[in-house]
Amino acid sequence: MTFTSGRRLWMGLMALAAVAVFAAAACGTETVKEVPVVVEKEVIREVPVEVVVEKEVVKEVMVPGETVVVEREVVREVPVEVVVEKEVVREVPVEVVVETVREVVKEVQVPGETVVVEKEVVKEVPVEVVVTKEVIKEVPKEVVVTKEVIREVPKEVVVTKEVIKEVPAPEPEKVLRVRMTSMPESFVPHTERSGALGQIVSFVYGTLKQSDPLNKEWAPNLAERWEVSPDASSVTYYIRKGARFHDGEPVTAEDLAFTLKSLITPETGTRRGKTYKMIQGAAEMLEGASSELPGVTVLDDYTLRIDLNTPNATFLGIIGGTFGVLPEHILGSVAPEDIVTHRHFSDEMIGFGPYKLVKFSPGQFMELEAYDEYHFGRPNIDRIIIRIIASPDATQIAMQREEIEVNIRGDLSSDAYRAFLQDPRFRVIGGQSTIIRASNINHAVEDLRDRRIRQAMVYALDRQKLIDVFHNGLATIHNQPLIHGWIQKPEWQNRYPFDPAMARSLLQDAGWDSEREVDLDVYGAQSDEIRTELAAMQQMWKDVGLKINIVEKDVGTMLEEWDAVTYPGLQRWGWGTFADPDGFLQTYFTTDSANNMNYATPELDAKIELGLTSIDREKRRAIYQEIAEQLMEDLPLLVEYVPLKVRVIHNRFHIPLLADFPRATSISNLPIASIFSSEYEYFEYHAEQWDLRD
């Protein structure tokens, strides 16, 4: 709104002043409010939004061991929130302040009063106009865009480096399958006599030292070295510091001391105590007169000294080569009388050897796995499965089916050896043996005490014919049990030739009753070939007037009768001969041994003791030759022959010790492996070095 001419207003006011009384205030300000007029200006701005780039998986490539995802980038218009700003500018109604100023122009004199004539001045006072912005956000409805736009988005998208590689499949586990003919239900070193004990000891328990068949000496194992005093009256062992039991505990000199003491403690029912009676205090412990063993001294955690009553040249061979070192932290709190029944020797078997026990089913199998922390390094073969197969024929079939790689313990038939010699998948290797085939005679049986009867039994047998027919010539005749090469005399070989006439003459001189029957006990599960051999022997004896009954018994019954010396006649076994002659003599022919033939005498004890305590080899040779001639004359043990040990090995089973042996194509060119202390040492020495190869 605008104001009209001020002059017209002025004139009206003047007229009014002339005829009326002044009624207005002296001077004032008047405020006039106007009606608002709104003018809107709408500004619409598009706000840029972020573009979402998505990866689309096109295909998944399967690679052994992983899935490799190949991606391509896909840009999609993804419905997002779009913000539209609308800017509205309004002219906001404001208050316009109009000042009316009355200005006095002239004072008119009216009778009786003064008339003030005012001039009214109207001013427009500028006032700040405030314009506000109103932002209205409009959120449109979601629009679904189905169109897919595929494009390369350089730089803006970070693409992780994509590597497609072939991951090799894991190496297959190396599993060695072994055949053994038998295995005890528990591996208690104090009482167990099974030959399988030595094999399991080498695999699981580990030994103080080991027999090296190539260098013909004792090699380090748990003991990394040892020192023998000049007079052979003491030996000091230095234990390897890196060796640990399978449960992680370190193996120390305390464990070795505990083992020796346990093997000598009579309350354990030990059969090995007499072997260590040369240790100072061992005899007193065995007699129950003392519980201390002063001959065993722990010098520190890894050093142990053993002091002997007298010098002993055989002690290195006796101690530590045939038993494991027992864990004191497991068995130390077990009462001695409970040792032989403790589950450790069947269910746990915590040793420090190259393999750990996984499963054991007596009479069926044993499963072992490689010990990662073995002190010589983790074995190359991951797992060993030992299968118990008594039958030679069943073993042959299993090997031909490649279900078995090697027969470590147990023979096969002659036909089987001939078949494997022609099979290019296998190698056949012969070896010297420490096992003799012999029959013990119970000297408590009155009419068997006469040595002429026993001599007649040997003269009656055509042993060379038995070797040729049933063993392909792979055996040698021996006439006494001390077969160690360094004490042999050439003339001993022909001491008892096949001579039926001599046998009849001896029986007649002894007044033997030809109707008398004598039992020869043999353990069961014999092969047909062995039964045929026994039948041939039975006929040879019959031809000279000896009635020998072949009686098959289970091993348990035979052992009970052996221990009690109650067998009625003879028992036929395979006999281990030990690394030194003293071992065999101490075990079977001393009065404080098992004396299972009732043959031992104090006079023989004195000879055996002399051989044990002598350190001069030539003197020992003469002593043992004298003892051998006595045993050959009296024949408490009827020795038939010493068979060569023949083993069949699959080509993929690699044993470093046998790697250079030539391949045989017939029995006549069969390579023969010489030994140092045991026919099984090739299968005990550094088992961690074995391997399976294609």
XYZ file of C-alpha atoms in Angstrom:
694
model
C 0.000 0.000 0.000
C 1.126 3.694 -0.769
C 0.250 6.903 0.827
C -1.717 9.788 -1.076
C -0.623 13.332 -1.274
C 0.493 14.812 2.016
C -0.636 18.252 0.969
C -4.286 17.385 1.026
C -3.990 16.043 4.498
C -2.115 19.072 5.620
C -4.814 21.464 4.504
C -7.526 19.507 6.253
C -5.645 19.620 9.472
C -5.180 23.320 9.305
C -8.907 23.894 8.871
C -9.679 21.731 11.795
C -7.228 23.628 13.965
C -8.987 26.877 13.274
C -12.452 25.807 14.413
C -11.849 23.080 17.041
C -10.210 22.567 20.359
C -6.833 20.768 20.322
C -7.449 17.301 21.552
C -4.445 15.343 20.327
C -1.290 14.396 22.133
C 1.762 16.511 21.814
C 3.795 14.077 19.628
C 3.529 10.144 18.871
C 4.494 7.112 16.734
C 1.962 4.896 14.967
C 2.645 1.293 13.705
C 0.751 0.020 10.644
C 0.760 -3.819 9.813
C 0.435 -4.906 6.217
C -1.220 -8.187 4.913
C 1.494 -10.658 3.892
C 2.023 -11.496 0.227
C 3.738 -14.875 -0.305
C 5.897 -15.418 -3.342
C 7.368 -18.962 -3.565
C 10.354 -19.975 -5.561
C 10.900 -23.741 -5.785
C 14.319 -24.986 -6.561
C 14.656 -28.697 -7.125
C 18.144 -30.158 -6.858
C 19.219 -33.671 -7.580
C 21.548 -34.965 -4.945
C 24.141 -37.383 -6.386
C 24.069 -40.816 -4.735
C 26.656 -43.543 -4.416
C 26.679 -46.186 -7.109
C 26.734 -49.662 -5.634
C 28.926 -52.121 -7.536
C 28.229 -55.737 -6.888
C 30.271 -58.822 -7.813
C 28.442 -61.614 -9.442
C 29.800 -65.200 -9.108
C 29.781 -66.690 -12.569
C 31.118 -70.168 -11.788
C 32.887 -72.135 -9.110
C 35.848 -74.228 -10.252
C 36.486 -77.290 -8.103
C 40.154 -77.965 -7.444
C 41.220 -80.855 -5.206
C 41.354 -79.549 -1.702
C 39.558 -76.213 -2.327
C 36.930 -74.349 -4.349
C 38.236 -71.501 -6.523
C 35.642 -68.813 -7.264
C 35.984 -66.962 -10.565
C 34.182 -63.607 -10.388
C 33.109 -60.967 -12.836
C 31.979 -57.546 -11.843
C 28.349 -56.584 -12.397
C 27.075 -53.041 -11.988
C 23.406 -52.918 -11.196
C 21.125 -49.915 -10.759
C 20.100 -50.715 -7.276
C 17.050 -48.983 -5.861
C 18.400 -46.416 -3.444
C 16.968 -43.471 -1.599
C 16.973 -40.326 -3.784
C 16.802 -37.070 -1.897
C 15.159 -34.135 -3.693
C 15.425 -30.794 -2.078
C 12.739 -28.259 -2.845
C 13.706 -24.770 -1.904
C 10.770 -22.426 -1.189
C 11.465 -18.741 -0.878
C 8.700 -16.779 0.684
C 8.362 -13.069 1.219
C 7.367 -13.193 4.800
C 4.968 -10.506 6.028
C 6.882 -8.019 8.058
C 5.901 -5.146 10.137
C 6.321 -1.821 8.359
C 6.840 0.875 10.960
C 5.454 4.257 10.008
C 6.547 7.132 12.183
C 4.241 10.018 12.431
C 6.064 13.029 13.695
C 4.199 16.066 14.609
C 6.226 19.110 13.989
C 5.127 22.460 15.480
C 5.085 25.062 12.725
C 3.401 27.940 14.373
C 1.765 28.843 17.577
C -1.605 30.644 16.849
C -2.914 32.889 19.466
C -6.503 32.233 20.236
C -8.122 34.277 22.809
C -7.641 32.670 26.140
C -5.099 30.009 24.945
C -2.250 29.228 22.707
C -3.100 27.088 19.661
C -0.284 24.926 18.467
C -0.359 24.283 14.773
C 1.454 21.011 14.046
C 2.903 19.639 10.853
C 2.724 15.917 10.652
C 5.668 14.235 8.951
C 5.327 10.622 7.958
C 8.590 8.618 7.620
C 9.083 5.103 6.389
C 11.679 3.410 8.562
C 13.516 0.596 6.723
C 13.219 -2.708 8.510
C 15.335 -5.840 7.757
C 13.388 -8.379 5.779
C 14.076 -11.957 6.879
C 13.729 -14.555 4.121
C 13.702 -18.174 5.303
C 14.363 -21.293 3.307
C 12.214 -24.265 3.841
C 13.757 -27.530 2.760
C 11.322 -30.220 1.937
C 12.763 -33.734 1.409
C 10.747 -35.900 -0.806
C 11.464 -39.612 -0.716
C 10.152 -41.222 -3.852
C 8.694 -44.673 -3.875
C 11.142 -47.519 -4.408
C 11.626 -48.275 -8.049
C 12.825 -51.787 -8.851
C 15.117 -51.808 -11.831
C 15.491 -55.275 -13.270
C 17.751 -54.332 -16.099
C 21.291 -55.615 -15.498
C 24.114 -53.540 -16.825
C 27.430 -55.337 -17.056
C 30.406 -53.128 -17.397
C 33.972 -52.855 -16.302
C 34.468 -50.400 -13.495
C 38.125 -49.425 -13.560
C 39.930 -48.168 -10.510
C 36.841 -47.371 -8.496
C 36.534 -51.052 -7.545
C 39.355 -52.758 -5.692
C 39.713 -56.252 -7.099
C 41.587 -58.733 -4.934
C 44.218 -60.640 -6.841
C 42.659 -63.830 -8.012
C 44.958 -66.868 -7.939
C 43.799 -70.108 -9.399
C 46.110 -72.979 -8.533
C 46.026 -76.699 -8.399
C 46.499 -77.914 -4.842
C 48.186 -81.340 -4.788
C 46.281 -84.072 -3.025
C 47.801 -85.077 0.328
C 50.368 -87.858 0.271
C 48.765 -91.245 0.944
C 49.626 -92.729 4.321
C 52.447 -95.251 4.265
C 51.259 -98.443 5.972
C 53.534 -101.450 6.442
C 51.791 -104.821 6.963
C 53.871 -107.366 8.895
C 53.278 -111.040 9.588
C 54.201 -112.672 12.880
C 53.219 -116.190 13.923
C 52.281 -115.364 17.514
C 52.233 -112.632 20.113
C 51.751 -112.734 23.885
C 48.771 -111.078 25.567
C 51.038 -108.832 27.607
C 54.598 -107.578 27.112
C 55.945 -107.758 30.653
C 59.755 -107.901 30.365
C 60.063 -109.435 33.842
C 58.382 -112.714 32.908
C 57.624 -112.823 29.179
C 59.664 -115.282 27.141
C 58.064 -114.899 23.732
C 60.462 -114.003 20.959
C 57.933 -111.387 19.875
C 58.878 -109.349 22.958
C 62.149 -108.241 21.385
C 60.397 -107.014 18.248
C 57.807 -104.990 20.166
C 60.488 -103.635 22.484
C 62.439 -102.316 19.486
C 59.314 -100.753 17.945
C 57.602 -99.316 21.031
C 59.725 -99.305 24.184
C 63.080 -98.562 22.636
C 66.390 -99.961 23.858
C 69.482 -98.599 25.547
C 71.556 -99.569 22.518
C 71.011 -101.608 19.363
C 72.782 -104.360 17.482
C 74.468 -103.261 14.243
C 74.687 -106.333 11.964
C 76.880 -104.664 9.331
C 79.593 -103.323 11.615
C 79.190 -106.194 14.087
C 79.013 -103.970 17.151
C 76.636 -102.312 19.588
C 75.353 -98.997 18.286
C 73.879 -96.076 20.268
C 70.175 -95.687 20.869
C 68.937 -94.193 24.160
C 72.539 -94.219 25.342
C 74.447 -92.014 22.936
C 77.725 -93.363 24.338
C 79.185 -95.450 27.171
C 82.520 -96.011 28.860
C 83.833 -99.321 30.212
C 86.439 -99.246 32.944
C 89.858 -100.733 32.049
C 89.234 -103.815 34.199
C 85.657 -104.277 32.865
C 84.233 -103.948 36.388
C 81.983 -100.962 35.655
C 80.268 -99.219 32.764
C 78.952 -95.660 32.583
C 76.054 -94.803 30.272
C 75.383 -91.300 28.953
C 71.675 -90.901 28.183
C 70.547 -88.946 25.123
C 69.008 -85.678 26.335
C 66.492 -85.339 23.507
C 64.707 -88.636 24.142
C 61.133 -88.461 25.428
C 58.491 -91.003 26.288
C 55.390 -91.082 24.096
C 53.511 -89.042 26.707
C 56.081 -86.240 26.489
C 58.048 -86.944 29.665
C 61.859 -86.945 29.272
C 63.731 -90.240 29.567
C 66.384 -89.970 32.264
C 68.940 -92.030 34.127
C 66.354 -92.439 36.897
C 64.167 -94.428 34.487
C 67.053 -96.755 33.641
C 67.877 -97.260 37.330
C 64.219 -97.965 38.092
C 64.059 -100.530 35.270
C 67.111 -102.455 36.438
C 65.899 -102.528 40.027
C 62.426 -103.676 38.952
C 63.860 -106.501 36.832
C 65.868 -107.744 39.819
C 63.155 -107.385 42.486
C 61.926 -110.941 43.297
C 58.383 -109.804 44.227
C 57.764 -109.057 40.547
C 58.163 -112.748 39.747
C 61.059 -111.796 37.471
C 62.764 -114.402 35.335
C 65.533 -112.004 34.349
C 67.006 -111.237 37.751
C 69.712 -113.854 37.502
C 70.925 -112.218 34.285
C 71.972 -109.181 36.315
C 73.302 -110.886 39.400
C 76.820 -109.651 38.609
C 75.671 -106.126 39.583
C 76.707 -105.209 43.113
C 73.780 -105.898 45.463
C 71.726 -107.832 42.882
C 72.298 -111.224 44.512
C 71.140 -109.889 47.891
C 68.004 -108.432 46.307
C 67.212 -111.717 44.544
C 67.549 -113.563 47.858
C 65.262 -111.082 49.593
C 68.020 -109.982 51.968
C 68.065 -106.390 50.727
C 65.931 -103.909 48.838
C 68.873 -101.754 47.780
C 70.953 -101.972 44.624
C 74.250 -100.179 45.382
C 75.755 -101.218 42.060
C 73.489 -98.795 40.185
C 74.315 -95.117 40.722
C 72.566 -92.143 39.124
C 75.318 -89.536 38.687
C 72.979 -86.929 37.209
C 69.780 -86.807 35.149
C 71.528 -88.230 32.103
C 74.422 -90.273 33.484
C 74.298 -93.692 35.175
C 77.105 -95.949 36.369
C 76.807 -99.713 36.922
C 79.373 -101.401 39.164
C 79.906 -105.165 39.009
C 81.019 -107.654 41.627
C 83.744 -108.929 39.327
C 84.981 -108.037 35.858
C 82.548 -109.169 33.175
C 83.317 -109.209 29.475
C 79.728 -109.879 28.437
C 77.979 -107.115 30.305
C 77.604 -104.761 27.348
C 75.714 -107.466 25.497
C 73.537 -108.309 28.487
C 72.427 -104.868 29.581
C 70.046 -102.808 27.522
C 69.917 -104.683 24.256
C 66.913 -106.887 24.941
C 64.526 -104.795 27.022
C 63.017 -101.344 27.025
C 63.519 -98.646 29.613
C 60.372 -98.470 31.713
C 58.729 -95.131 32.620
C 59.190 -94.563 36.350
C 56.573 -91.782 36.371
C 53.962 -94.403 35.422
C 55.176 -97.593 37.121
C 57.167 -96.198 40.051
C 54.119 -96.151 42.334
C 52.972 -99.673 41.373
C 53.614 -102.358 43.966
C 56.193 -104.897 42.700
C 53.731 -107.781 43.007
C 51.277 -105.892 40.755
C 53.750 -105.128 37.984
C 53.093 -108.231 35.907
C 49.339 -107.591 35.762
C 49.503 -103.846 35.186
C 47.588 -102.605 32.136
C 50.628 -100.632 31.036
C 52.091 -103.761 29.427
C 49.039 -104.457 27.279
C 46.849 -101.359 26.896
C 49.302 -98.457 27.233
C 52.883 -99.505 26.497
C 54.376 -96.030 26.893
C 57.913 -96.181 25.551
C 60.289 -93.899 23.661
C 60.655 -96.049 20.534
C 59.924 -94.986 16.943
C 56.296 -96.170 17.082
C 53.406 -95.672 19.499
C 50.744 -98.237 20.330
C 47.321 -97.527 18.780
C 45.436 -100.811 19.115
C 46.228 -104.302 20.318
C 43.997 -107.327 19.956
C 45.811 -110.385 21.394
C 46.037 -113.223 18.928
C 44.897 -111.036 16.025
C 46.790 -107.819 15.360
C 48.661 -104.833 16.713
C 48.545 -101.337 15.204
C 51.351 -98.832 15.671
C 51.768 -95.255 14.472
C 54.884 -93.152 13.905
C 56.121 -91.174 16.904
C 56.663 -87.609 15.689
C 59.150 -86.734 18.451
C 61.390 -89.789 18.107
C 64.957 -88.817 18.990
C 66.359 -90.054 15.660
C 63.608 -88.273 13.700
C 60.062 -89.155 12.680
C 59.864 -92.567 10.950
C 59.308 -92.593 7.181
C 56.530 -95.161 7.515
C 53.391 -93.706 9.087
C 51.784 -96.868 10.409
C 52.649 -100.533 11.036
C 49.980 -103.238 11.172
C 51.253 -106.495 12.675
C 48.996 -109.398 11.761
C 49.143 -112.685 13.638
C 49.061 -115.516 11.082
C 50.194 -118.878 12.390
C 49.728 -120.813 9.159
C 52.560 -120.652 6.595
C 50.068 -121.390 3.805
C 47.753 -118.563 4.875
C 50.777 -116.260 5.017
C 51.781 -117.182 1.477
C 48.295 -116.362 0.177
C 48.189 -113.041 2.036
C 51.568 -112.022 0.616
C 50.639 -113.017 -2.923
C 47.513 -110.874 -2.572
C 49.839 -108.063 -1.426
C 48.119 -107.881 1.952
C 51.472 -108.419 3.723
C 54.839 -106.855 2.849
C 57.141 -108.969 5.025
C 57.140 -112.015 7.305
C 59.383 -110.845 10.138
C 58.742 -113.750 12.485
C 57.738 -117.136 11.168
C 58.737 -119.509 8.385
C 57.033 -120.417 5.128
C 56.952 -123.728 3.320
C 59.649 -124.766 0.861
C 57.118 -124.541 -1.974
C 56.304 -120.979 -0.924
C 59.971 -119.961 -1.050
C 60.325 -121.440 -4.531
C 57.203 -119.593 -5.686
C 58.384 -116.246 -4.320
C 61.821 -116.700 -5.890
C 60.072 -116.641 -9.281
C 57.746 -113.740 -8.426
C 59.298 -110.401 -9.560
C 57.310 -108.498 -6.915
C 59.330 -110.063 -4.092
C 62.870 -110.602 -2.861
C 63.937 -113.689 -0.936
C 66.860 -113.268 1.474
C 68.490 -115.796 3.747
C 70.116 -115.037 7.054
C 72.165 -116.633 9.756
C 70.055 -117.772 12.646
C 70.394 -117.760 16.400
C 67.515 -120.223 16.706
C 68.187 -123.901 17.074
C 65.634 -126.666 16.597
C 66.009 -128.919 19.618
C 64.126 -131.066 22.143
C 64.700 -130.828 25.894
C 64.609 -134.007 27.992
C 63.308 -134.213 31.550
C 66.169 -135.731 33.527
C 63.805 -136.396 36.421
C 62.363 -139.295 34.388
C 64.346 -142.289 35.591
C 64.891 -144.261 32.378
C 65.788 -141.117 30.388
C 68.745 -140.239 32.619
C 71.017 -142.697 30.890
C 72.968 -140.686 28.320
C 73.103 -143.735 26.013
C 69.338 -143.462 25.438
C 69.671 -139.824 24.424
C 72.649 -140.539 22.198
C 70.706 -143.321 20.473
C 67.896 -140.840 19.727
C 70.375 -138.632 17.840
C 72.138 -141.432 15.974
C 68.752 -142.672 14.757
C 67.924 -139.426 12.895
C 69.077 -138.781 9.338
C 69.251 -135.030 9.930
C 70.825 -134.129 6.593
C 67.992 -135.857 4.775
C 65.457 -133.932 6.877
C 67.252 -130.670 5.967
C 67.346 -131.491 2.254
C 63.749 -132.705 1.978
C 61.961 -130.314 4.286
C 64.217 -127.234 4.293
C 65.716 -127.154 0.791
C 69.138 -127.620 2.367
C 68.793 -124.308 4.201
C 70.059 -125.493 7.593
C 73.233 -126.694 9.243
C 73.695 -129.621 11.643
C 74.748 -128.800 15.213
C 75.193 -131.174 18.105
C 75.168 -128.792 21.073
C 73.440 -125.477 21.790
C 76.473 -123.140 21.968
C 76.513 -122.393 18.243
C 78.495 -119.123 18.500
C 81.048 -119.084 15.720
C 84.069 -118.018 17.739
C 84.058 -121.156 19.936
C 83.358 -123.829 17.285
C 85.602 -126.776 16.506
C 85.403 -128.374 13.016
C 85.211 -131.917 14.351
C 82.016 -131.193 16.246
C 80.053 -131.188 12.994
C 80.322 -134.978 12.608
C 80.011 -135.968 16.227
C 76.650 -137.768 15.693
C 76.278 -138.972 12.099
C 73.252 -140.926 10.972
C 73.993 -144.427 12.273
C 70.961 -146.698 13.007
C 73.223 -149.589 13.972
C 74.949 -147.496 16.639
C 71.546 -146.406 17.942
C 70.366 -150.026 18.326
C 73.617 -151.004 20.025
C 73.335 -148.183 22.586
C 69.706 -149.032 23.366
C 70.605 -152.660 23.870
C 73.515 -151.770 26.158
C 71.219 -149.530 28.218
C 68.583 -152.283 28.510
C 65.917 -150.186 26.845
C 62.391 -151.675 26.709
C 61.369 -151.545 23.044
C 57.709 -151.414 24.082
C 58.289 -148.306 26.177
C 56.511 -145.235 24.733
C 57.849 -141.708 25.162
C 55.880 -138.542 24.424
C 57.376 -135.738 22.336
C 55.257 -132.627 22.913
C 55.038 -130.036 20.141
C 52.971 -126.864 20.130
C 49.896 -126.749 17.928
C 49.149 -124.925 14.654
C 51.966 -126.768 12.895
C 52.004 -126.734 9.111
C 51.447 -129.918 7.130
C 55.087 -129.773 6.093
C 56.255 -129.752 9.733
C 53.834 -132.553 10.609
C 55.269 -134.575 7.744
C 58.786 -133.917 9.000
C 57.795 -135.044 12.510
C 56.249 -138.189 11.073
C 59.512 -138.920 9.246
C 61.460 -138.517 12.502
C 58.985 -140.769 14.299
C 59.575 -143.502 11.694
C 63.375 -143.196 11.978
C 63.132 -143.689 15.744
C 60.764 -146.609 15.293
C 63.277 -148.268 12.979
C 65.796 -148.536 15.855
C 63.309 -149.593 18.545
C 62.164 -146.242 19.967
C 58.402 -145.613 20.213
C 58.014 -141.840 20.206
C 54.482 -140.404 20.295
C 54.046 -136.948 18.708
C 51.627 -134.991 20.918
C 50.356 -131.563 19.860
C 49.584 -129.235 22.786
C 48.787 -125.582 23.112
C 51.704 -123.361 24.005
C 50.263 -122.399 27.398
C 50.078 -126.005 28.563
C 53.582 -126.720 27.341
C 54.958 -123.699 29.186
C 53.237 -124.716 32.433
C 54.741 -128.201 32.206
C 58.099 -126.686 31.306
C 58.101 -124.386 34.332
C 57.098 -127.173 36.717
C 59.336 -129.726 34.930
C 56.373 -132.109 34.791
C 56.459 -132.978 31.080
C 56.670 -136.768 30.805
C 59.385 -137.055 28.178
C 60.524 -134.487 25.616
C 59.416 -131.063 24.366
C 60.387 -129.678 20.953
C 60.968 -125.930 20.629
C 62.826 -123.299 18.723
C 65.530 -122.019 21.090
C 67.156 -118.599 21.047
C 70.876 -118.843 21.725
C 71.685 -115.279 22.913
C 74.479 -113.027 21.685
C 77.055 -114.613 23.991
C 77.347 -118.220 25.237
C 76.927 -117.022 28.814
C 73.362 -115.866 28.105
C 72.183 -119.345 27.134
C 74.038 -121.013 30.003
C 72.818 -118.577 32.647
C 69.230 -118.989 31.468
C 68.998 -122.776 31.254
C 71.954 -124.552 32.847
C 72.728 -123.055 36.261
C 71.271 -124.288 39.542
C 69.713 -120.882 40.223
C 68.189 -120.708 36.721
C 64.877 -122.235 35.697
C 66.823 -125.515 35.291
C 63.923 -126.869 33.272
C 65.804 -130.049 32.363
C 66.928 -130.946 35.885
C 70.485 -131.066 34.616
C 72.311 -128.210 36.390
C 75.018 -128.990 38.955
C 77.330 -126.934 41.193
C 80.294 -128.169 39.143
C 78.787 -126.779 35.973
C 77.936 -123.540 37.816
C 81.618 -123.027 38.585
C 82.606 -123.376 34.925
C 79.899 -120.965 33.810
C 80.982 -118.420 36.422
C 84.586 -118.664 35.291
C 83.591 -117.940 31.699
C 81.488 -114.996 32.838
C 84.184 -113.281 34.894
C 87.096 -113.763 32.496
C 87.905 -110.777 30.306
C 90.500 -112.505 28.145
C 88.765 -113.794 24.986
C 91.044 -116.792 24.480
C 90.522 -117.930 28.043
C 86.777 -117.618 27.638
C 86.931 -119.578 24.369
C 88.626 -122.507 26.103
C 86.104 -122.491 28.965
C 83.084 -122.518 26.649
C 84.576 -125.211 24.438
C 84.927 -127.423 27.511
C 81.295 -126.765 28.483
C 80.093 -127.423 24.903
C 81.840 -130.801 24.830
C 80.175 -131.765 28.122
C 76.721 -130.810 26.780
C 77.429 -132.709 23.552
C 78.306 -135.837 25.518
C 75.437 -135.702 28.025
C 72.822 -134.369 25.581
C 70.392 -132.753 28.026
C 69.176 -131.027 24.869
C 68.799 -132.970 21.601
C 69.912 -130.490 18.935
C 68.739 -131.301 15.417
C 69.918 -128.396 13.284
C 70.098 -124.632 12.947
C 67.854 -123.513 10.086
C 68.821 -120.548 7.996
C 66.279 -117.787 8.386
C 64.553 -117.104 5.083
C 62.441 -114.019 4.663
C 60.253 -112.843 1.833
C 60.116 -109.073 1.337
C 57.912 -107.146 -1.076
C 59.918 -104.875 -3.379
C 58.213 -101.732 -2.126
C 59.457 -102.338 1.439
C 62.878 -100.688 1.671
C 65.313 -101.616 4.463
C 68.650 -99.796 4.054
C 70.609 -102.720 5.546
C 69.298 -105.091 2.849
C 69.166 -102.672 -0.086
C 72.380 -103.894 -1.702
C 71.713 -107.609 -1.408
C 71.554 -109.333 -4.827
C 68.294 -110.775 -6.033
C 68.133 -114.563 -5.799
C 66.455 -116.722 -8.438
C 66.947 -120.068 -6.708
C 67.832 -121.533 -3.349
C 71.372 -122.194 -4.542
C 72.185 -118.486 -5.013
C 70.209 -117.200 -2.034
C 72.130 -114.309 -0.401
C 72.858 -114.888 3.280
C 72.848 -111.976 5.722
C 75.392 -112.345 8.512
C 74.455 -111.238 12.023
C 76.078 -109.800 15.131
C 73.803 -110.792 18.012
C 70.324 -111.705 16.748
C 68.691 -113.019 13.610
C 66.030 -110.311 13.983
C 68.443 -107.390 14.189
C 67.867 -106.448 10.548
C 64.246 -105.808 11.521
C 65.082 -103.910 14.700
C 68.008 -101.684 13.742
C 66.952 -98.057 13.020
C 63.360 -98.870 12.080
C 62.739 -95.142 11.546
C 64.850 -95.404 8.358
C 62.569 -97.969 6.729
C 60.395 -96.802 3.870
C 57.696 -97.859 1.414
C 58.423 -96.985 -2.203
C 56.635 -97.485 -5.495
